[in-house]
PDB file of C-alpha atoms in Angstrom:
ATOM      1  CA  MET A   1      -1.444  -4.817 -23.643  1.00  0.00           C
ATOM      2  CA  ARG A   2      -3.665  -3.215 -26.324  1.00  0.00           C
ATOM      3  CA  PHE A   3      -7.261  -3.933 -27.026  1.00  0.00           C
ATOM      4  CA  ARG A   4     -10.059  -2.383 -29.044  1.00  0.00           C
ATOM      5  CA  THR A   5     -13.376  -1.744 -27.402  1.00  0.00           C
ATOM      6  CA  LYS A   6     -16.483   0.449 -27.330  1.00  0.00           C
ATOM      7  CA  VAL A   7     -16.887   3.176 -24.748  1.00  0.00           C
ATOM      8  CA  LEU A   8     -20.003   2.250 -22.733  1.00  0.00           C
ATOM      9  CA  LEU A   9     -22.356   4.832 -21.255  1.00  0.00           C
ATOM     10  CA  ALA A  10     -24.327   4.157 -18.022  1.00  0.00           C
ATOM     11  CA  GLY A  11     -26.748   6.764 -16.922  1.00  0.00           C
ATOM     12  CA  LYS A  12     -26.084  10.354 -18.043  1.00  0.00           C
ATOM     13  CA  THR A  13     -22.304  10.597 -17.565  1.00  0.00           C
ATOM     14  CA  ALA A  14     -20.725   7.381 -16.276  1.00  0.00           C
ATOM     15  CA  THR A  15     -18.475   5.856 -18.937  1.00  0.00           C
ATOM     16  CA  GLY A  16     -16.113   2.955 -19.076  1.00  0.00           C
ATOM     17  CA  VAL A  17     -14.893   0.089 -21.195  1.00  0.00           C
ATOM     18  CA  GLU A  18     -15.036  -3.627 -20.823  1.00  0.00           C
ATOM     19  CA  VAL A  19     -11.597  -5.162 -20.458  1.00  0.00           C
ATOM     20  CA  PRO A  20     -11.187  -8.636 -21.956  1.00  0.00           C
ATOM     21  CA  ALA A  21     -10.397 -11.332 -19.377  1.00  0.00           C
ATOM     22  CA  LYS A  22      -7.326 -12.373 -21.380  1.00  0.00           C
ATOM     23  CA  VAL A  23      -5.930  -8.839 -20.973  1.00  0.00           C
ATOM     24  CA  VAL A  24      -6.429  -8.961 -17.185  1.00  0.00           C
ATOM     25  CA  GLU A  25      -4.874 -12.449 -17.077  1.00  0.00           C
ATOM     26  CA  GLY A  26      -1.957 -11.252 -19.215  1.00  0.00           C
ATOM     27  CA  LEU A  27      -1.165  -8.501 -16.710  1.00  0.00           C
ATOM     28  CA  GLY A  28      -0.357 -11.348 -14.259  1.00  0.00           C
ATOM     29  CA  SER A  29      -1.488  -9.532 -11.213  1.00  0.00           C
ATOM     30  CA  SER A  30      -4.742  -9.638  -9.236  1.00  0.00           C
ATOM     31  CA  ARG A  31      -8.385  -9.594 -10.264  1.00  0.00           C
ATOM     32  CA  ARG A  32      -8.342  -5.824  -9.572  1.00  0.00           C
ATOM     33  CA  PRO A  33      -4.979  -4.772 -11.012  1.00  0.00           C
ATOM     34  CA  LEU A  34      -3.685  -1.229 -10.728  1.00  0.00           C
ATOM     35  CA  VAL A  35      -2.872  -0.007 -14.273  1.00  0.00           C
ATOM     36  CA  ARG A  36      -1.595   2.856 -16.362  1.00  0.00           C
ATOM     37  CA  VAL A  37      -4.056   3.400 -19.197  1.00  0.00           C
ATOM     38  CA  THR A  38      -3.314   5.174 -22.464  1.00  0.00           C
ATOM     39  CA  ILE A  39      -6.159   6.429 -24.740  1.00  0.00           C
ATOM     40  CA  ASN A  40      -5.428   8.669 -27.729  1.00  0.00           C
ATOM     41  CA  GLY A  41      -1.949   9.461 -26.394  1.00  0.00           C
ATOM     42  CA  TYR A  42      -3.177  10.456 -22.905  1.00  0.00           C
ATOM     43  CA  THR A  43      -2.046   8.301 -19.937  1.00  0.00           C
ATOM     44  CA  TYR A  44      -3.711   8.087 -16.561  1.00  0.00           C
ATOM     45  CA  ARG A  45      -3.624   5.791 -13.559  1.00  0.00           C
ATOM     46  CA  SER A  46      -6.590   3.568 -12.625  1.00  0.00           C
ATOM     47  CA  ALA A  47      -7.652   0.131 -11.541  1.00  0.00           C
ATOM     48  CA  ILE A  48      -9.564  -2.556 -13.408  1.00  0.00           C
ATOM     49  CA  ALA A  49     -12.642  -3.520 -11.376  1.00  0.00           C
ATOM     50  CA  VAL A  50     -15.048  -6.448 -11.600  1.00  0.00           C
ATOM     51  CA  MET A  51     -18.623  -5.324 -12.059  1.00  0.00           C
ATOM     52  CA  GLY A  52     -21.338  -7.936 -12.496  1.00  0.00           C
ATOM     53  CA  GLY A  53     -18.752 -10.536 -13.375  1.00  0.00           C
ATOM     54  CA  THR A  54     -17.155  -8.294 -16.105  1.00  0.00           C
ATOM     55  CA  TYR A  55     -13.804  -6.549 -15.897  1.00  0.00           C
ATOM     56  CA  MET A  56     -14.365  -2.809 -16.335  1.00  0.00           C
ATOM     57  CA  LEU A  57     -12.207   0.288 -16.580  1.00  0.00           C
ATOM     58  CA  GLY A  58     -13.743   3.676 -15.819  1.00  0.00           C
ATOM     59  CA  ILE A  59     -13.156   6.782 -17.953  1.00  0.00           C
ATOM     60  CA  SER A  60     -13.792   9.961 -16.019  1.00  0.00           C
ATOM     61  CA  ASP A  61     -15.089  13.217 -17.378  1.00  0.00           C
ATOM     62  CA  GLU A  62     -11.551  14.669 -17.181  1.00  0.00           C
ATOM     63  CA  VAL A  63     -10.086  11.745 -19.204  1.00  0.00           C
ATOM     64  CA  ARG A  64     -12.944  12.002 -21.758  1.00  0.00           C
ATOM     65  CA  LYS A  65     -12.140  15.682 -22.288  1.00  0.00           C
ATOM     66  CA  LYS A  66      -8.377  15.097 -22.583  1.00  0.00           C
ATOM     67  CA  THR A  67      -8.794  12.129 -24.981  1.00  0.00           C
ATOM     68  CA  GLY A  68     -11.705  13.347 -26.976  1.00  0.00           C
ATOM     69  CA  VAL A  69     -13.756  10.204 -26.507  1.00  0.00           C
ATOM     70  CA  ALA A  70     -17.470   9.804 -25.760  1.00  0.00           C
ATOM     71  CA  GLY A  71     -19.946   7.088 -25.064  1.00  0.00           C
ATOM     72  CA  GLY A  72     -20.425   4.875 -28.149  1.00  0.00           C
ATOM     73  CA  ASP A  73     -16.945   5.521 -29.599  1.00  0.00           C
ATOM     74  CA  THR A  74     -14.811   2.515 -30.570  1.00  0.00           C
ATOM     75  CA  ILE A  75     -11.244   3.166 -29.213  1.00  0.00           C
ATOM     76  CA  ASP A  76      -7.861   1.498 -28.779  1.00  0.00           C
ATOM     77  CA  VAL A  77      -6.836   1.155 -25.109  1.00  0.00           C
ATOM     78  CA  ASP A  78      -3.349   0.372 -23.900  1.00  0.00           C
ATOM     79  CA  VAL A  79      -2.939  -0.916 -20.304  1.00  0.00           C
ATOM     80  CA  VAL A  80       0.187  -1.822 -18.405  1.00  0.00           C
ATOM     81  CA  LEU A  81       0.539  -2.974 -14.814  1.00  0.00           C
ATOM     82  CA  ASP A  82       1.218   0.019 -12.571  1.00  0.00           C
ATOM     83  CA  THR A  83       3.761  -0.981  -9.907  1.00  0.00           C
ATOM     84  CA  GLN A  84       4.691   2.572  -8.928  1.00  0.00           C
ATOM     85  CA  ALA A  85       3.681   3.532  -5.419  1.00  0.00           C
ATOM     86  CA  ARG A  86       0.553   5.547  -5.126  1.00  0.00           C
ATOM     87  CA  GLU A  87       0.829   8.428  -2.719  1.00  0.00           C
ATOM     88  CA  VAL A  88      -1.886  10.914  -1.855  1.00  0.00           C
ATOM     89  CA  GLU A  89      -0.885  14.516  -1.482  1.00  0.00           C
ATOM     90  CA  VAL A  90      -2.267  15.605   1.869  1.00  0.00           C
ATOM     91  CA  PRO A  91      -3.617  19.183   1.812  1.00  0.00           C
ATOM     92  CA  ALA A  92      -1.877  21.465   4.320  1.00  0.00           C
ATOM     93  CA  GLU A  93      -5.082  21.989   6.319  1.00  0.00           C
ATOM     94  CA  LEU A  94      -5.509  18.242   6.839  1.00  0.00           C
ATOM     95  CA  ALA A  95      -1.852  17.718   7.664  1.00  0.00           C
ATOM     96  CA  LYS A  96      -2.126  20.457  10.315  1.00  0.00           C
ATOM     97  CA  ALA A  97      -5.307  18.911  11.785  1.00  0.00           C
ATOM     98  CA  LEU A  98      -3.745  15.412  11.785  1.00  0.00           C
ATOM     99  CA  ALA A  99      -0.672  16.722  13.592  1.00  0.00           C
ATOM    100  CA  LYS A 100      -2.954  17.668  16.495  1.00  0.00           C
ATOM    101  CA  ASP A 101      -4.671  14.280  16.693  1.00  0.00           C
ATOM    102  CA  ALA A 102      -2.376  11.229  16.870  1.00  0.00           C
ATOM    103  CA  LYS A 103      -5.218   8.672  16.795  1.00  0.00           C
ATOM    104  CA  ALA A 104      -6.811  10.203  13.690  1.00  0.00           C
ATOM    105  CA  LYS A 105      -3.381  10.463  12.027  1.00  0.00           C
ATOM    106  CA  LYS A 106      -2.589   6.817  12.761  1.00  0.00           C
ATOM    107  CA  TYR A 107      -5.939   5.796  11.284  1.00  0.00           C
ATOM    108  CA  PHE A 108      -5.521   8.004   8.230  1.00  0.00           C
ATOM    109  CA  GLU A 109      -2.066   6.451   7.607  1.00  0.00           C
ATOM    110  CA  SER A 110      -3.546   2.928   7.775  1.00  0.00           C
ATOM    111  CA  LEU A 111      -5.989   3.700   4.952  1.00  0.00           C
ATOM    112  CA  SER A 112      -5.479   2.469   1.366  1.00  0.00           C
ATOM    113  CA  TYR A 113      -4.676   4.954  -1.422  1.00  0.00           C
ATOM    114  CA  SER A 114      -8.374   5.189  -2.401  1.00  0.00           C
ATOM    115  CA  GLY A 115      -9.421   5.623   1.232  1.00  0.00           C
ATOM    116  CA  LYS A 116      -6.977   8.508   1.634  1.00  0.00           C
ATOM    117  CA  TYR A 117      -7.956  10.010  -1.674  1.00  0.00           C
ATOM    118  CA  ARG A 118     -11.637   9.917  -0.798  1.00  0.00           C
ATOM    119  CA  LEU A 119     -10.942  12.099   2.236  1.00  0.00           C
ATOM    120  CA  THR A 120      -8.304  14.450   0.743  1.00  0.00           C
ATOM    121  CA  ALA A 121      -9.803  15.180  -2.674  1.00  0.00           C
ATOM    122  CA  PRO A 122     -12.823  17.196  -1.417  1.00  0.00           C
ATOM    123  CA  ILE A 123     -10.472  19.334   0.649  1.00  0.00           C
ATOM    124  CA  ALA A 124      -7.905  19.846  -2.075  1.00  0.00           C
ATOM    125  CA  ASN A 125     -10.523  20.556  -4.727  1.00  0.00           C
ATOM    126  CA  GLY A 126     -12.661  22.867  -2.723  1.00  0.00           C
ATOM    127  CA  LYS A 127     -13.148  26.121  -4.670  1.00  0.00           C
ATOM    128  CA  THR A 128     -13.561  28.403  -1.673  1.00  0.00           C
ATOM    129  CA  PRO A 129     -11.842  28.464   1.746  1.00  0.00           C
ATOM    130  CA  GLU A 130     -15.274  27.834   3.299  1.00  0.00           C
ATOM    131  CA  THR A 131     -15.763  24.730   1.186  1.00  0.00           C
ATOM    132  CA  ARG A 132     -12.304  23.465   2.042  1.00  0.00           C
ATOM    133  CA  GLU A 133     -12.962  24.021   5.737  1.00  0.00           C
ATOM    134  CA  ARG A 134     -16.327  22.226   5.601  1.00  0.00           C
ATOM    135  CA  ASN A 135     -14.676  19.247   3.877  1.00  0.00           C
ATOM    136  CA  LEU A 136     -11.851  19.262   6.367  1.00  0.00           C
ATOM    137  CA  GLU A 137     -14.365  19.089   9.205  1.00  0.00           C
ATOM    138  CA  LYS A 138     -16.190  16.172   7.556  1.00  0.00           C
ATOM    139  CA  ALA A 139     -12.950  14.238   7.021  1.00  0.00           C
ATOM    140  CA  MET A 140     -11.726  14.821  10.582  1.00  0.00           C
ATOM    141  CA  LYS A 141     -15.140  13.822  11.998  1.00  0.00           C
ATOM    142  CA  GLU A 142     -14.929  10.533  10.087  1.00  0.00           C
ATOM    143  CA  LEU A 143     -11.336   9.911  11.069  1.00  0.00           C
ATOM    144  CA  LYS A 144     -12.048  10.560  14.765  1.00  0.00           C
ATOM    145  CA  ALA A 145     -15.103   8.310  14.735  1.00  0.00           C
ATOM    146  CA  LYS A 146     -13.109   5.421  13.302  1.00  0.00           C
ATOM    147  CA  SER A 147      -9.850   5.873  15.227  1.00  0.00           C
TER     148      SER A 147
END
């Protein structure tokens, strides 16, 4: 489904677009559908969220750079329901730590995609081994506390 909208800017860097209710209804899913979004030929996976009673779709800094859009721009957005499984790539360090702690591993495996991503991304994206290790320790501490 295609719609034309203005890129909204909130704060210094947060951007997103309002998704018309008829588009969300046309997807025939839930109130928070997982979607594949295409802007200026670039496609990414996201979810439509309800914020203050309005359907919104975030546009990250990475997506803005790859699409060449900025706050205030009027753009065409294509969205389709994303039914493909979402799997998180578990960094080797975390996989090794989880192999040593069955309870933490079981809890990690019970998490949603976004819950897993929230724990794995800081490890995977750490620029130095020290940062990755710190982020691994934080993730394992949280997993152990909740398992």
